[in-house]
Amino acid sequence: MRKPFTHHDFLGLSLGSIPSLIFAPVLIHRAGARMMTLLGEGLVLLGVLLAALPLALPMPLPGGVVAAIGLGLVGFGFVFLDIAMNVAAGVIEARRGKPVLTTLHACFSLGEAVGSFFGFGCVYLAVSPMTHFLIAIGLMALLFLLSATRLSEVEALVRASGEKKTKKDDALRPKLRLNGGLIAAVIVVFVVALCEGTANDWLPILLRESMNASTSFAALAFAVFASGLAAVRFSGTFWLTRFGRRRVLMGSAILALIGLLIIIFFKAPLFVMLGVVFWAAGAALGFPVALSAGAAMGEGDPAARMSLLSSAGYGAFLAGPPTLGFIGEEMGLAASFGLVALLMLLPVVLAKRMTAAQGEVAQKVLERK
């Protein structure tokens, strides 16, 4: 047996995500969102189990290697799973004409919060790590099975959204036509994903190392952030209906900017927690709304656009943490947070370009009719 995971083991999670980011759009287009969702689910379950085995059983390979391989499978499968779900949700949203992605991402945040409290409970009750993992795997498998019963209906909608292929080569890749609005959407998705991912990876560390906060306060701050994400995302339909995508994108970026600046410049616990609340409120809707806006613009296959945008977002989750860590080693984590705050000006500037491009596409569709 070995001790719980070290930060070196988690390199497997990042490395496993790289191939799926590259191949996910083409494979989802060829095999379908349903097949890639099921494949992603299976890989995640297998990866979690493999990562947990060295905690309880002797392994023929070093425990760290086995854990890294398992976490690599988790990263590989999770990106397939996540991008396929975003593609399907984007198509459903386009069909219904109502926000769907905000609720989908709210469920992700809720699961993150529940998983955190579940892990805390297992530690508090002195549950063995292997038992903890087995319970988690069983719960995930149950949820996967329940969701799989409706995937065929979702797959039919995704297939119907694509253009008919007239050339043999078209069957090998999704139809994707770039324009200025879609490029702006890719940039915005990358930035808002980086904003959210920064909190997931570095917020507790910043509070512990740079502000000398207690472990309990750092854990509470992250719990507040995760809960804030879920709460705002579940109310996303209200905000989008009332203010529209452009104002929501701009307002979200400004709130996140304010939250980051409060955390950087004010060290008192009350101000730090206030900054976390602003940051969560700003980060909550940026990613799903940017995905939704980008998927609705441009011509060609909407599933292909969603694949591109999702890849950009998860590329930010993958590349952002090590880049910010390098900057933090050289200049301090506060400087890394300052860079993220500066980047939050991009959604404010580009939101108008994205929604303007959406209007141009809608006008073209009306003219064809």
mmCIF file of C-alpha atoms in Angstrom:
data_model
loop_
_atom_site.group_PDB
_atom_site.id
_atom_site.type_symbol
_atom_site.label_atom_id
_atom_site.label_comp_id
_atom_site.label_asym_id
_atom_site.label_seq_id
_atom_site.Cartn_x
_atom_site.Cartn_y
_atom_site.Cartn_z
ATOM 1 C CA MET A 1 0.000 0.000 0.000
ATOM 2 C CA ARG A 2 1.025 3.626 -0.412
ATOM 3 C CA LYS A 3 0.208 7.038 0.953
ATOM 4 C CA PRO A 4 -2.530 9.147 -0.667
ATOM 5 C CA PHE A 5 -1.798 10.956 -3.897
ATOM 6 C CA THR A 6 1.021 13.434 -4.328
ATOM 7 C CA HIS A 7 1.007 16.356 -6.738
ATOM 8 C CA HIS A 8 3.239 14.331 -9.087
ATOM 9 C CA ASP A 9 0.503 11.714 -9.530
ATOM 10 C CA PHE A 10 -1.875 14.362 -10.815
ATOM 11 C CA LEU A 11 0.386 14.996 -13.794
ATOM 12 C CA GLY A 12 -1.274 11.913 -15.262
ATOM 13 C CA LEU A 13 -4.628 13.702 -15.130
ATOM 14 C CA SER A 14 -3.323 16.568 -17.266
ATOM 15 C CA LEU A 15 -1.318 14.382 -19.638
ATOM 16 C CA GLY A 16 -4.282 12.083 -20.188
ATOM 17 C CA SER A 17 -6.440 15.035 -21.197
ATOM 18 C CA ILE A 18 -4.187 16.155 -24.058
ATOM 19 C CA PRO A 19 -4.962 13.371 -26.600
ATOM 20 C CA SER A 20 -8.709 13.609 -26.030
ATOM 21 C CA LEU A 21 -8.640 17.394 -26.545
ATOM 22 C CA ILE A 22 -7.017 16.771 -29.928
ATOM 23 C CA PHE A 23 -9.234 13.933 -31.133
ATOM 24 C CA ALA A 24 -12.560 14.545 -29.361
ATOM 25 C CA PRO A 25 -14.157 16.796 -32.032
ATOM 26 C CA VAL A 26 -13.517 14.350 -34.888
ATOM 27 C CA LEU A 27 -14.415 11.245 -32.882
ATOM 28 C CA ILE A 28 -17.636 12.785 -31.570
ATOM 29 C CA HIS A 29 -18.550 13.706 -35.143
ATOM 30 C CA ARG A 30 -17.864 10.212 -36.468
ATOM 31 C CA ALA A 31 -19.012 7.981 -33.574
ATOM 32 C CA GLY A 32 -21.702 10.261 -32.159
ATOM 33 C CA ALA A 33 -22.202 12.043 -28.854
ATOM 34 C CA ARG A 34 -23.909 9.001 -27.294
ATOM 35 C CA MET A 35 -21.023 6.616 -27.989
ATOM 36 C CA MET A 36 -18.390 9.090 -26.784
ATOM 37 C CA THR A 37 -20.396 9.833 -23.634
ATOM 38 C CA LEU A 38 -20.601 6.123 -22.809
ATOM 39 C CA LEU A 39 -16.904 5.643 -23.608
ATOM 40 C CA GLY A 40 -15.989 8.620 -21.420
ATOM 41 C CA GLU A 41 -18.087 7.280 -18.549
ATOM 42 C CA GLY A 42 -16.418 3.878 -18.738
ATOM 43 C CA LEU A 43 -12.915 5.341 -18.840
ATOM 44 C CA VAL A 44 -13.593 7.602 -15.860
ATOM 45 C CA LEU A 45 -14.876 4.718 -13.736
ATOM 46 C CA LEU A 46 -11.963 2.471 -14.734
ATOM 47 C CA GLY A 47 -9.451 5.255 -14.110
ATOM 48 C CA VAL A 48 -10.777 6.070 -10.639
ATOM 49 C CA LEU A 49 -10.676 2.389 -9.674
ATOM 50 C CA LEU A 50 -7.139 1.956 -11.023
ATOM 51 C CA ALA A 51 -5.936 5.093 -9.233
ATOM 52 C CA ALA A 52 -7.353 3.799 -5.950
ATOM 53 C CA LEU A 53 -5.926 0.268 -6.078
ATOM 54 C CA PRO A 54 -2.386 1.196 -4.876
ATOM 55 C CA LEU A 55 -3.961 2.600 -1.706
ATOM 56 C CA ALA A 56 -5.083 -0.885 -0.662
ATOM 57 C CA LEU A 57 -3.241 -3.560 -2.666
ATOM 58 C CA PRO A 58 0.378 -4.330 -3.606
ATOM 59 C CA MET A 59 1.039 -3.516 -7.264
ATOM 60 C CA PRO A 60 3.525 -5.010 -9.770
ATOM 61 C CA LEU A 61 4.440 -1.429 -10.708
ATOM 62 C CA PRO A 62 5.266 1.444 -8.340
ATOM 63 C CA GLY A 63 2.087 2.786 -6.777
ATOM 64 C CA GLY A 64 2.718 6.282 -8.126
ATOM 65 C CA VAL A 65 2.922 4.942 -11.692
ATOM 66 C CA VAL A 66 -0.328 2.984 -11.334
ATOM 67 C CA ALA A 67 -2.092 5.998 -9.804
ATOM 68 C CA ALA A 68 -0.812 8.272 -12.570
ATOM 69 C CA ILE A 69 -2.045 5.843 -15.237
ATOM 70 C CA GLY A 70 -5.434 5.682 -13.555
ATOM 71 C CA LEU A 71 -5.698 9.457 -13.330
ATOM 72 C CA GLY A 72 -4.570 9.657 -16.965
ATOM 73 C CA LEU A 73 -7.563 7.493 -17.907
ATOM 74 C CA VAL A 74 -9.794 9.778 -15.836
ATOM 75 C CA GLY A 75 -8.502 12.837 -17.712
ATOM 76 C CA PHE A 76 -8.766 11.076 -21.074
ATOM 77 C CA GLY A 77 -12.336 9.920 -20.482
ATOM 78 C CA PHE A 78 -13.541 13.062 -18.740
ATOM 79 C CA VAL A 79 -12.726 15.324 -21.672
ATOM 80 C CA PHE A 80 -14.564 12.997 -24.079
ATOM 81 C CA LEU A 81 -17.505 12.872 -21.698
ATOM 82 C CA ASP A 82 -17.601 16.603 -21.073
ATOM 83 C CA ILE A 83 -17.220 17.750 -24.671
ATOM 84 C CA ALA A 84 -19.834 15.235 -25.861
ATOM 85 C CA MET A 85 -22.288 16.488 -23.214
ATOM 86 C CA ASN A 86 -21.651 20.115 -24.181
ATOM 87 C CA VAL A 87 -22.244 19.273 -27.846
ATOM 88 C CA ALA A 88 -25.545 17.569 -27.017
ATOM 89 C CA ALA A 89 -26.657 20.357 -24.669
ATOM 90 C CA GLY A 90 -25.819 23.004 -27.264
ATOM 91 C CA VAL A 91 -27.987 21.260 -29.858
ATOM 92 C CA ILE A 92 -30.877 20.835 -27.405
ATOM 93 C CA GLU A 93 -30.587 24.503 -26.460
ATOM 94 C CA ALA A 94 -30.722 25.551 -30.114
ATOM 95 C CA ARG A 95 -33.810 23.374 -30.693
ATOM 96 C CA ARG A 96 -35.694 24.588 -27.625
ATOM 97 C CA GLY A 97 -34.629 28.211 -27.872
ATOM 98 C CA LYS A 98 -34.110 28.255 -24.096
ATOM 99 C CA PRO A 99 -30.928 28.174 -21.972
ATOM 100 C CA VAL A 100 -29.748 24.636 -21.165
ATOM 101 C CA LEU A 101 -25.986 24.909 -20.746
ATOM 102 C CA THR A 102 -26.206 26.996 -17.578
ATOM 103 C CA THR A 103 -28.247 24.269 -15.860
ATOM 104 C CA LEU A 104 -25.884 21.572 -17.159
ATOM 105 C CA HIS A 105 -22.874 23.374 -15.701
ATOM 106 C CA ALA A 106 -24.820 24.060 -12.506
ATOM 107 C CA CYS A 107 -25.168 20.304 -12.067
ATOM 108 C CA PHE A 108 -21.389 19.993 -12.549
ATOM 109 C CA SER A 109 -20.794 22.582 -9.807
ATOM 110 C CA LEU A 110 -23.331 20.880 -7.553
ATOM 111 C CA GLY A 111 -21.568 17.556 -8.058
ATOM 112 C CA GLU A 112 -18.247 19.221 -7.263
ATOM 113 C CA ALA A 113 -19.640 20.647 -4.031
ATOM 114 C CA VAL A 114 -21.313 17.366 -3.027
ATOM 115 C CA GLY A 115 -18.111 15.450 -3.788
ATOM 116 C CA SER A 116 -16.101 17.847 -1.636
ATOM 117 C CA PHE A 117 -18.426 17.479 1.338
ATOM 118 C CA PHE A 118 -18.569 13.701 0.806
ATOM 119 C CA GLY A 119 -14.769 13.542 0.883
ATOM 120 C CA PHE A 120 -14.679 15.697 4.016
ATOM 121 C CA GLY A 121 -17.210 13.373 5.661
ATOM 122 C CA CYS A 122 -15.148 10.282 4.822
ATOM 123 C CA VAL A 123 -12.046 11.885 6.335
ATOM 124 C CA TYR A 124 -13.942 13.009 9.421
ATOM 125 C CA LEU A 125 -15.370 9.509 9.963
ATOM 126 C CA ALA A 126 -11.969 7.890 9.323
ATOM 127 C CA VAL A 127 -13.277 5.894 6.339
ATOM 128 C CA SER A 128 -10.425 4.129 4.559
ATOM 129 C CA PRO A 129 -9.390 5.681 1.215
ATOM 130 C CA MET A 130 -10.222 2.487 -0.704
ATOM 131 C CA THR A 131 -13.714 2.311 0.811
ATOM 132 C CA HIS A 132 -14.177 6.003 0.011
ATOM 133 C CA PHE A 133 -13.264 5.379 -3.631
ATOM 134 C CA LEU A 134 -15.445 2.270 -3.956
ATOM 135 C CA ILE A 135 -18.506 4.130 -2.623
ATOM 136 C CA ALA A 136 -17.805 7.005 -5.011
ATOM 137 C CA ILE A 137 -17.411 4.615 -7.972
ATOM 138 C CA GLY A 138 -20.701 2.902 -7.115
ATOM 139 C CA LEU A 139 -22.571 6.211 -6.939
ATOM 140 C CA MET A 140 -21.061 7.425 -10.211
ATOM 141 C CA ALA A 141 -21.897 4.149 -11.963
ATOM 142 C CA LEU A 142 -25.517 4.405 -10.787
ATOM 143 C CA LEU A 143 -25.841 7.964 -12.088
ATOM 144 C CA PHE A 144 -24.227 6.992 -15.396
ATOM 145 C CA LEU A 145 -26.685 4.112 -15.864
ATOM 146 C CA LEU A 146 -29.679 6.329 -15.107
ATOM 147 C CA SER A 147 -28.547 8.960 -17.620
ATOM 148 C CA ALA A 148 -27.700 6.416 -20.339
ATOM 149 C CA THR A 149 -31.366 5.514 -20.837
ATOM 150 C CA ARG A 150 -32.081 8.846 -22.571
ATOM 151 C CA LEU A 151 -28.905 9.183 -24.623
ATOM 152 C CA SER A 152 -30.460 7.715 -27.781
ATOM 153 C CA GLU A 153 -32.959 10.577 -27.960
ATOM 154 C CA VAL A 154 -30.159 13.104 -27.501
ATOM 155 C CA GLU A 155 -28.064 11.424 -30.193
ATOM 156 C CA ALA A 156 -30.916 11.718 -32.706
ATOM 157 C CA LEU A 157 -31.051 15.485 -32.143
ATOM 158 C CA VAL A 158 -27.282 15.859 -32.538
ATOM 159 C CA ARG A 159 -27.275 13.874 -35.773
ATOM 160 C CA ALA A 160 -30.176 15.903 -37.154
ATOM 161 C CA SER A 161 -28.335 19.175 -36.465
ATOM 162 C CA GLY A 162 -25.456 18.440 -38.857
ATOM 163 C CA GLU A 163 -25.384 19.339 -42.503
ATOM 164 C CA LYS A 164 -25.762 16.602 -45.105
ATOM 165 C CA LYS A 165 -22.412 15.528 -46.478
ATOM 166 C CA THR A 166 -21.930 15.764 -50.212
ATOM 167 C CA LYS A 167 -18.274 14.783 -50.380
ATOM 168 C CA LYS A 168 -16.608 11.609 -49.205
ATOM 169 C CA ASP A 169 -13.928 13.533 -47.301
ATOM 170 C CA ASP A 170 -16.563 15.429 -45.336
ATOM 171 C CA ALA A 171 -17.486 12.267 -43.501
ATOM 172 C CA LEU A 172 -14.044 12.252 -41.872
ATOM 173 C CA ARG A 173 -14.343 15.628 -40.158
ATOM 174 C CA PRO A 174 -17.032 17.981 -38.876
ATOM 175 C CA LYS A 175 -18.086 20.970 -40.970
ATOM 176 C CA LEU A 176 -16.617 24.092 -39.379
ATOM 177 C CA ARG A 177 -16.553 27.593 -40.825
ATOM 178 C CA LEU A 178 -14.566 30.184 -38.913
ATOM 179 C CA ASN A 179 -15.518 33.853 -38.769
ATOM 180 C CA GLY A 180 -14.633 36.811 -36.588
ATOM 181 C CA GLY A 181 -17.445 36.184 -34.135
ATOM 182 C CA LEU A 182 -16.534 32.532 -33.648
ATOM 183 C CA ILE A 183 -12.864 33.420 -33.108
ATOM 184 C CA ALA A 184 -13.947 35.985 -30.509
ATOM 185 C CA ALA A 185 -16.057 33.282 -28.861
ATOM 186 C CA VAL A 186 -13.063 30.911 -28.687
ATOM 187 C CA ILE A 187 -10.999 33.624 -26.957
ATOM 188 C CA VAL A 188 -13.774 34.407 -24.479
ATOM 189 C CA VAL A 189 -14.362 30.715 -23.691
ATOM 190 C CA PHE A 190 -10.645 30.256 -23.036
ATOM 191 C CA VAL A 191 -10.493 33.268 -20.703
ATOM 192 C CA VAL A 192 -13.623 32.507 -18.668
ATOM 193 C CA ALA A 193 -12.584 28.838 -18.323
ATOM 194 C CA LEU A 194 -9.187 30.010 -17.081
ATOM 195 C CA CYS A 195 -10.948 32.256 -14.549
ATOM 196 C CA GLU A 196 -12.948 29.347 -13.144
ATOM 197 C CA GLY A 197 -10.047 26.905 -13.280
ATOM 198 C CA THR A 198 -7.768 29.296 -11.390
ATOM 199 C CA ALA A 199 -10.046 29.138 -8.366
ATOM 200 C CA ASN A 200 -10.303 25.342 -8.561
ATOM 201 C CA ASP A 201 -6.521 24.916 -8.584
ATOM 202 C CA TRP A 202 -5.036 27.889 -6.755
ATOM 203 C CA LEU A 203 -7.543 29.635 -4.478
ATOM 204 C CA PRO A 204 -6.902 27.492 -1.355
ATOM 205 C CA ILE A 205 -3.148 27.560 -2.008
ATOM 206 C CA LEU A 206 -3.128 31.356 -2.330
ATOM 207 C CA LEU A 207 -5.023 31.729 0.928
ATOM 208 C CA ARG A 208 -2.720 29.296 2.748
ATOM 209 C CA GLU A 209 0.677 30.345 1.404
ATOM 210 C CA SER A 210 0.314 34.016 0.530
ATOM 211 C CA MET A 211 -2.191 35.134 3.156
ATOM 212 C CA ASN A 212 -1.356 32.709 6.012
ATOM 213 C CA ALA A 213 -4.988 31.628 6.292
ATOM 214 C CA SER A 214 -5.846 28.503 8.259
ATOM 215 C CA THR A 215 -6.595 25.250 6.485
ATOM 216 C CA SER A 216 -10.213 25.387 7.622
ATOM 217 C CA PHE A 217 -10.644 28.942 6.288
ATOM 218 C CA ALA A 218 -9.125 27.967 2.923
ATOM 219 C CA ALA A 219 -11.453 24.951 2.719
ATOM 220 C CA LEU A 220 -14.446 27.115 3.646
ATOM 221 C CA ALA A 221 -13.527 29.685 1.002
ATOM 222 C CA PHE A 222 -13.407 27.022 -1.700
ATOM 223 C CA ALA A 223 -16.715 25.545 -0.497
ATOM 224 C CA VAL A 224 -18.257 29.016 -0.747
ATOM 225 C CA PHE A 225 -16.862 29.373 -4.269
ATOM 226 C CA ALA A 226 -18.223 25.995 -5.431
ATOM 227 C CA SER A 227 -21.611 26.621 -3.816
ATOM 228 C CA GLY A 228 -21.757 30.081 -5.382
ATOM 229 C CA LEU A 229 -21.088 28.618 -8.818
ATOM 230 C CA ALA A 230 -23.949 26.153 -8.432
ATOM 231 C CA ALA A 231 -26.406 28.721 -7.053
ATOM 232 C CA VAL A 232 -25.810 31.300 -9.781
ATOM 233 C CA ARG A 233 -25.824 28.686 -12.540
ATOM 234 C CA PHE A 234 -29.152 27.249 -11.430
ATOM 235 C CA SER A 235 -30.577 30.783 -11.677
ATOM 236 C CA GLY A 236 -28.900 31.322 -15.058
ATOM 237 C CA THR A 237 -32.133 31.086 -17.061
ATOM 238 C CA PHE A 238 -33.558 34.025 -15.115
ATOM 239 C CA TRP A 239 -30.513 36.238 -15.705
ATOM 240 C CA LEU A 240 -30.298 35.363 -19.401
ATOM 241 C CA THR A 241 -34.007 35.951 -19.980
ATOM 242 C CA ARG A 242 -33.891 39.276 -18.175
ATOM 243 C CA PHE A 243 -30.617 40.711 -19.491
ATOM 244 C CA GLY A 244 -29.551 38.705 -22.551
ATOM 245 C CA ARG A 245 -26.239 37.019 -23.351
ATOM 246 C CA ARG A 246 -24.214 40.167 -24.012
ATOM 247 C CA ARG A 247 -25.000 41.859 -20.696
ATOM 248 C CA VAL A 248 -24.617 38.609 -18.769
ATOM 249 C CA LEU A 249 -21.178 38.001 -20.301
ATOM 250 C CA MET A 250 -20.021 41.543 -19.627
ATOM 251 C CA GLY A 251 -21.478 41.656 -16.123
ATOM 252 C CA SER A 252 -19.988 38.276 -15.246
ATOM 253 C CA ALA A 253 -16.517 39.364 -16.337
ATOM 254 C CA ILE A 254 -16.769 42.593 -14.316
ATOM 255 C CA LEU A 255 -17.914 40.742 -11.180
ATOM 256 C CA ALA A 256 -15.042 38.251 -11.480
ATOM 257 C CA LEU A 257 -12.596 41.134 -11.997
ATOM 258 C CA ILE A 258 -13.855 42.881 -8.861
ATOM 259 C CA GLY A 259 -13.626 39.661 -6.840
ATOM 260 C CA LEU A 260 -10.058 38.979 -7.950
ATOM 261 C CA LEU A 261 -8.957 42.520 -7.134
ATOM 262 C CA ILE A 262 -10.503 42.319 -3.642
ATOM 263 C CA ILE A 263 -8.662 39.063 -2.937
ATOM 264 C CA ILE A 264 -5.356 40.455 -4.234
ATOM 265 C CA PHE A 265 -5.392 43.766 -2.375
ATOM 266 C CA PHE A 266 -7.376 43.082 0.828
ATOM 267 C CA LYS A 267 -6.094 40.505 3.306
ATOM 268 C CA ALA A 268 -8.793 40.677 5.992
ATOM 269 C CA PRO A 269 -10.853 37.442 6.129
ATOM 270 C CA LEU A 270 -14.176 39.250 5.665
ATOM 271 C CA PHE A 271 -12.930 41.008 2.519
ATOM 272 C CA VAL A 272 -11.377 37.802 1.183
ATOM 273 C CA MET A 273 -14.687 35.967 1.565
ATOM 274 C CA LEU A 274 -16.477 38.874 -0.111
ATOM 275 C CA GLY A 275 -14.011 38.637 -2.985
ATOM 276 C CA VAL A 276 -14.674 34.883 -3.267
ATOM 277 C CA VAL A 277 -18.419 35.558 -3.510
ATOM 278 C CA PHE A 278 -17.900 38.126 -6.298
ATOM 279 C CA TRP A 279 -15.478 35.795 -8.091
ATOM 280 C CA ALA A 280 -17.934 32.873 -7.939
ATOM 281 C CA ALA A 281 -20.811 35.040 -9.166
ATOM 282 C CA GLY A 282 -18.679 36.254 -12.076
ATOM 283 C CA ALA A 283 -17.207 32.877 -13.010
ATOM 284 C CA ALA A 284 -20.490 30.963 -12.809
ATOM 285 C CA LEU A 285 -22.156 32.005 -16.073
ATOM 286 C CA GLY A 286 -19.143 33.029 -18.147
ATOM 287 C CA PHE A 287 -18.208 29.573 -19.404
ATOM 288 C CA PRO A 288 -21.673 28.138 -20.220
ATOM 289 C CA VAL A 289 -22.967 31.408 -21.705
ATOM 290 C CA ALA A 290 -19.866 31.842 -23.886
ATOM 291 C CA LEU A 291 -20.276 28.241 -25.097
ATOM 292 C CA SER A 292 -23.940 28.859 -25.852
ATOM 293 C CA ALA A 293 -23.285 32.132 -27.682
ATOM 294 C CA GLY A 294 -20.452 30.665 -29.736
ATOM 295 C CA ALA A 295 -22.412 27.565 -30.724
ATOM 296 C CA ALA A 296 -25.266 29.738 -32.026
ATOM 297 C CA MET A 297 -23.105 31.711 -34.466
ATOM 298 C CA GLY A 298 -21.495 30.833 -37.773
ATOM 299 C CA GLU A 299 -22.587 28.444 -40.468
ATOM 300 C CA GLY A 300 -21.985 24.725 -40.745
ATOM 301 C CA ASP A 301 -22.439 22.010 -38.128
ATOM 302 C CA PRO A 302 -23.327 23.457 -34.685
ATOM 303 C CA ALA A 303 -21.914 20.320 -33.059
ATOM 304 C CA ALA A 304 -18.552 21.089 -34.687
ATOM 305 C CA ARG A 305 -18.606 24.623 -33.278
ATOM 306 C CA MET A 306 -19.426 23.320 -29.811
ATOM 307 C CA SER A 307 -16.568 20.807 -30.056
ATOM 308 C CA LEU A 308 -14.139 23.608 -30.925
ATOM 309 C CA LEU A 309 -15.375 25.840 -28.124
ATOM 310 C CA SER A 310 -15.360 23.042 -25.540
ATOM 311 C CA SER A 311 -11.823 22.092 -26.564
ATOM 312 C CA ALA A 312 -10.735 25.710 -26.070
ATOM 313 C CA GLY A 313 -12.319 25.771 -22.622
ATOM 314 C CA TYR A 314 -10.780 22.546 -21.427
ATOM 315 C CA GLY A 315 -7.486 23.547 -22.993
ATOM 316 C CA ALA A 316 -7.574 26.502 -20.592
ATOM 317 C CA PHE A 317 -8.282 24.174 -17.674
ATOM 318 C CA LEU A 318 -5.310 22.060 -18.800
ATOM 319 C CA ALA A 319 -2.740 24.726 -19.728
ATOM 320 C CA GLY A 320 -3.795 27.408 -17.266
ATOM 321 C CA PRO A 321 -2.757 25.903 -13.893
ATOM 322 C CA PRO A 322 0.877 25.080 -14.794
ATOM 323 C CA THR A 323 1.317 28.435 -16.535
ATOM 324 C CA LEU A 324 -0.033 30.325 -13.534
ATOM 325 C CA GLY A 325 2.087 28.154 -11.262
ATOM 326 C CA PHE A 326 5.220 29.108 -13.189
ATOM 327 C CA ILE A 327 4.332 32.803 -12.935
ATOM 328 C CA GLY A 328 3.585 32.302 -9.243
ATOM 329 C CA GLU A 329 7.018 30.787 -8.615
ATOM 330 C CA GLU A 330 8.711 33.741 -10.266
ATOM 331 C CA MET A 331 6.511 36.628 -9.131
ATOM 332 C CA GLY A 332 4.111 35.256 -6.514
ATOM 333 C CA LEU A 333 0.596 33.839 -6.789
ATOM 334 C CA ALA A 334 -0.907 37.307 -6.380
ATOM 335 C CA ALA A 335 0.729 38.256 -9.701
ATOM 336 C CA SER A 336 -0.849 35.190 -11.335
ATOM 337 C CA PHE A 337 -4.250 36.246 -10.034
ATOM 338 C CA GLY A 338 -3.576 39.760 -11.322
ATOM 339 C CA LEU A 339 -2.970 38.374 -14.815
ATOM 340 C CA VAL A 340 -6.292 36.530 -14.707
ATOM 341 C CA ALA A 341 -8.001 39.731 -13.548
ATOM 342 C CA LEU A 342 -6.471 41.632 -16.479
ATOM 343 C CA LEU A 343 -7.651 38.973 -18.943
ATOM 344 C CA MET A 344 -11.227 39.408 -17.692
ATOM 345 C CA LEU A 345 -11.342 42.652 -19.668
ATOM 346 C CA LEU A 346 -11.403 40.593 -22.892
ATOM 347 C CA PRO A 347 -14.961 39.255 -22.430
ATOM 348 C CA VAL A 348 -16.138 42.817 -21.760
ATOM 349 C CA VAL A 349 -14.616 43.971 -25.045
ATOM 350 C CA LEU A 350 -15.511 40.927 -27.162
ATOM 351 C CA ALA A 351 -19.048 40.243 -25.910
ATOM 352 C CA LYS A 352 -20.462 42.804 -28.320
ATOM 353 C CA ARG A 353 -18.627 41.222 -31.250
ATOM 354 C CA MET A 354 -19.974 37.777 -30.376
ATOM 355 C CA THR A 355 -23.608 38.828 -30.092
ATOM 356 C CA ALA A 356 -23.345 40.995 -33.206
ATOM 357 C CA ALA A 357 -22.118 37.958 -35.135
ATOM 358 C CA GLN A 358 -25.087 35.985 -33.814
ATOM 359 C CA GLY A 359 -27.419 38.613 -35.201
ATOM 360 C CA GLU A 360 -25.768 38.437 -38.621
ATOM 361 C CA VAL A 361 -26.205 34.658 -38.731
ATOM 362 C CA ALA A 362 -29.843 34.869 -37.664
ATOM 363 C CA GLN A 363 -30.509 37.434 -40.402
ATOM 364 C CA LYS A 364 -28.978 35.135 -43.041
ATOM 365 C CA VAL A 365 -31.201 32.289 -41.885
ATOM 366 C CA LEU A 366 -34.298 34.478 -42.161
ATOM 367 C CA GLU A 367 -33.296 35.633 -45.640
ATOM 368 C CA ARG A 368 -32.937 32.019 -46.821
ATOM 369 C CA LYS A 369 -36.410 31.216 -45.516
#
